Amino acid sequence: MPSDPRVEPLRSEIRDFFEALGLEARVIYRTCQEAFGVESPDNLKPGKPRRTRVTVFLDFANDDIRRDNLRAVYAFPEAVAEALPMLANPRLGSPKVELARMPPRFVFANLEELYESWRPRSPS
């Protein structure tokens, strides 16, 4: 399914943020996550994780793709992808992450929370 052009400004913003930290960002999204409950998109867990890349999943409340319409943001370094909690019985049989069991450090209410969590801390 082709990407909706309305998501591109957010993708670009997120990629720019992580690029400034010396990391790549793979940004995916879903506008119907609520219908899937705790079952992630099948591409949330990267097939070929990269040590210097972060996966960011934008969960929109509906098909209104706007920053203030996010239900949640999930972001994790791909180096930990193998340790993500997997769903025991996914709908279509392909492995899926169980979003309800995602470690809290990878779940954010919005992009501002995500950015604040990833910003380098200055020494006190």
Short mmCIF file of C-alpha atoms in Angstrom, two decimals:
data_model
loop_
_atom_site.label_atom_id
_atom_site.label_comp_id
_atom_site.label_asym_id
_atom_site.label_seq_id
_atom_site.Cartn_x
_atom_site.Cartn_y
_atom_site.Cartn_z
CA MET A 1 0.00 0.00 0.00
CA PRO A 2 1.52 3.37 -0.96
CA SER A 3 2.28 5.86 1.76
CA ASP A 4 -0.16 8.70 2.30
CA PRO A 5 1.55 12.00 1.37
CA ARG A 6 0.11 13.59 4.54
CA VAL A 7 2.50 11.52 6.66
CA GLU A 8 5.63 12.69 4.83
CA PRO A 9 6.15 15.92 6.83
CA LEU A 10 6.06 13.91 10.07
CA ARG A 11 8.37 11.26 8.64
CA SER A 12 10.81 13.94 7.57
CA GLU A 13 10.69 15.63 10.98
CA ILE A 14 11.34 12.34 12.78
CA ARG A 15 14.15 11.35 10.42
CA ASP A 16 15.77 14.77 10.84
CA PHE A 17 15.58 14.49 14.62
CA PHE A 18 17.29 11.10 14.70
CA GLU A 19 19.79 12.07 12.01
CA ALA A 20 20.97 14.89 14.30
CA LEU A 21 21.69 12.17 16.87
CA GLY A 22 23.68 10.15 14.34
CA LEU A 23 20.93 7.57 13.84
CA GLU A 24 18.65 6.51 11.01
CA ALA A 25 14.89 6.30 11.54
CA ARG A 26 12.50 3.89 9.88
CA VAL A 27 9.04 5.41 10.28
CA ILE A 28 5.88 3.36 9.81
CA TYR A 29 2.30 4.22 10.63
CA ARG A 30 -1.20 2.85 10.87
CA THR A 31 -4.54 4.69 10.84
CA CYS A 32 -6.57 1.68 11.95
CA GLN A 33 -4.52 0.23 14.81
CA GLU A 34 -7.48 0.32 17.19
CA ALA A 35 -9.16 -2.41 15.10
CA PHE A 36 -6.12 -4.66 15.61
CA GLY A 37 -5.94 -4.20 19.39
CA VAL A 38 -2.57 -5.27 20.78
CA GLU A 39 -1.40 -6.83 17.49
CA SER A 40 1.27 -4.75 15.78
CA PRO A 41 1.67 -4.26 12.06
CA ASP A 42 3.68 -7.17 10.65
CA ASN A 43 6.51 -4.82 9.66
CA LEU A 44 6.99 -3.30 13.13
CA LYS A 45 9.78 -5.74 13.93
CA PRO A 46 12.40 -5.15 11.23
CA GLY A 47 13.39 -8.10 9.08
CA LYS A 48 17.02 -6.97 9.00
CA PRO A 49 17.67 -4.83 12.08
CA ARG A 50 20.40 -2.22 11.82
CA ARG A 51 22.52 -1.29 14.81
CA THR A 52 22.29 2.45 14.03
CA ARG A 53 18.58 2.61 13.22
CA VAL A 54 15.47 3.32 15.27
CA THR A 55 12.02 2.08 14.28
CA VAL A 56 9.22 4.57 14.96
CA PHE A 57 5.59 3.47 14.69
CA LEU A 58 2.94 6.20 14.57
CA ASP A 59 -0.48 5.00 15.72
CA PHE A 60 -3.12 7.47 14.50
CA ALA A 61 -6.61 7.48 16.02
CA ASN A 62 -8.16 7.35 12.54
CA ASP A 63 -7.33 8.30 8.95
CA ASP A 64 -6.85 11.95 9.89
CA ILE A 65 -3.07 12.03 9.68
CA ARG A 66 -2.06 14.89 11.95
CA ARG A 67 0.38 15.13 14.83
CA ASP A 68 -2.45 15.93 17.27
CA ASN A 69 -4.35 12.81 16.17
CA LEU A 70 -1.77 10.32 17.43
CA ARG A 71 -3.00 7.68 19.86
CA ALA A 72 0.54 6.54 20.61
CA VAL A 73 4.10 6.52 19.31
CA TYR A 74 6.28 3.43 19.65
CA ALA A 75 10.02 3.78 19.11
CA PHE A 76 12.86 1.38 19.77
CA PRO A 77 16.47 0.89 18.73
CA GLU A 78 16.55 -1.96 16.24
CA ALA A 79 19.38 -3.55 18.22
CA VAL A 80 16.71 -4.72 20.72
CA ALA A 81 14.20 -5.97 18.11
CA GLU A 82 14.78 -9.65 18.94
CA ALA A 83 13.77 -9.01 22.57
CA LEU A 84 10.40 -7.40 21.77
CA PRO A 85 7.36 -9.20 23.26
CA MET A 86 5.70 -11.30 20.58
CA LEU A 87 2.02 -12.14 20.30
CA ALA A 88 1.29 -15.81 20.98
CA ASN A 89 -1.52 -16.16 18.40
CA PRO A 90 -1.37 -13.52 15.66
CA ARG A 91 -4.36 -13.20 13.30
CA LEU A 92 -2.71 -14.09 10.00
CA GLY A 93 0.06 -16.28 11.33
CA SER A 94 2.98 -13.93 10.68
CA PRO A 95 4.91 -12.94 13.81
CA LYS A 96 3.61 -9.77 15.45
CA VAL A 97 4.73 -7.71 18.43
CA GLU A 98 2.26 -7.51 21.32
CA LEU A 99 1.93 -3.76 21.78
CA ALA A 100 0.39 -4.01 25.26
CA ARG A 101 3.60 -5.65 26.51
CA MET A 102 6.03 -3.20 24.89
CA PRO A 103 8.48 -1.91 27.49
CA PRO A 104 7.25 1.51 28.68
CA ARG A 105 10.55 3.13 27.63
CA PHE A 106 9.51 2.48 24.01
CA VAL A 107 5.95 3.91 24.26
CA PHE A 108 5.16 7.62 24.02
CA ALA A 109 1.99 9.71 24.10
CA ASN A 110 3.18 12.05 21.36
CA LEU A 111 6.21 13.17 19.37
CA GLU A 112 7.30 15.70 21.98
CA GLU A 113 7.56 12.92 24.57
CA LEU A 114 9.53 10.80 22.10
CA TYR A 115 11.98 13.62 21.38
CA GLU A 116 12.41 14.47 25.06
CA SER A 117 13.18 10.84 25.85
CA TRP A 118 15.84 10.58 23.12
CA ARG A 119 17.53 13.98 23.64
CA PRO A 120 21.01 13.66 25.07
CA ARG A 121 21.18 14.70 28.72
CA SER A 122 23.72 17.31 29.67
CA PRO A 123 25.97 16.39 32.60
CA SER A 124 24.86 17.99 35.87
#
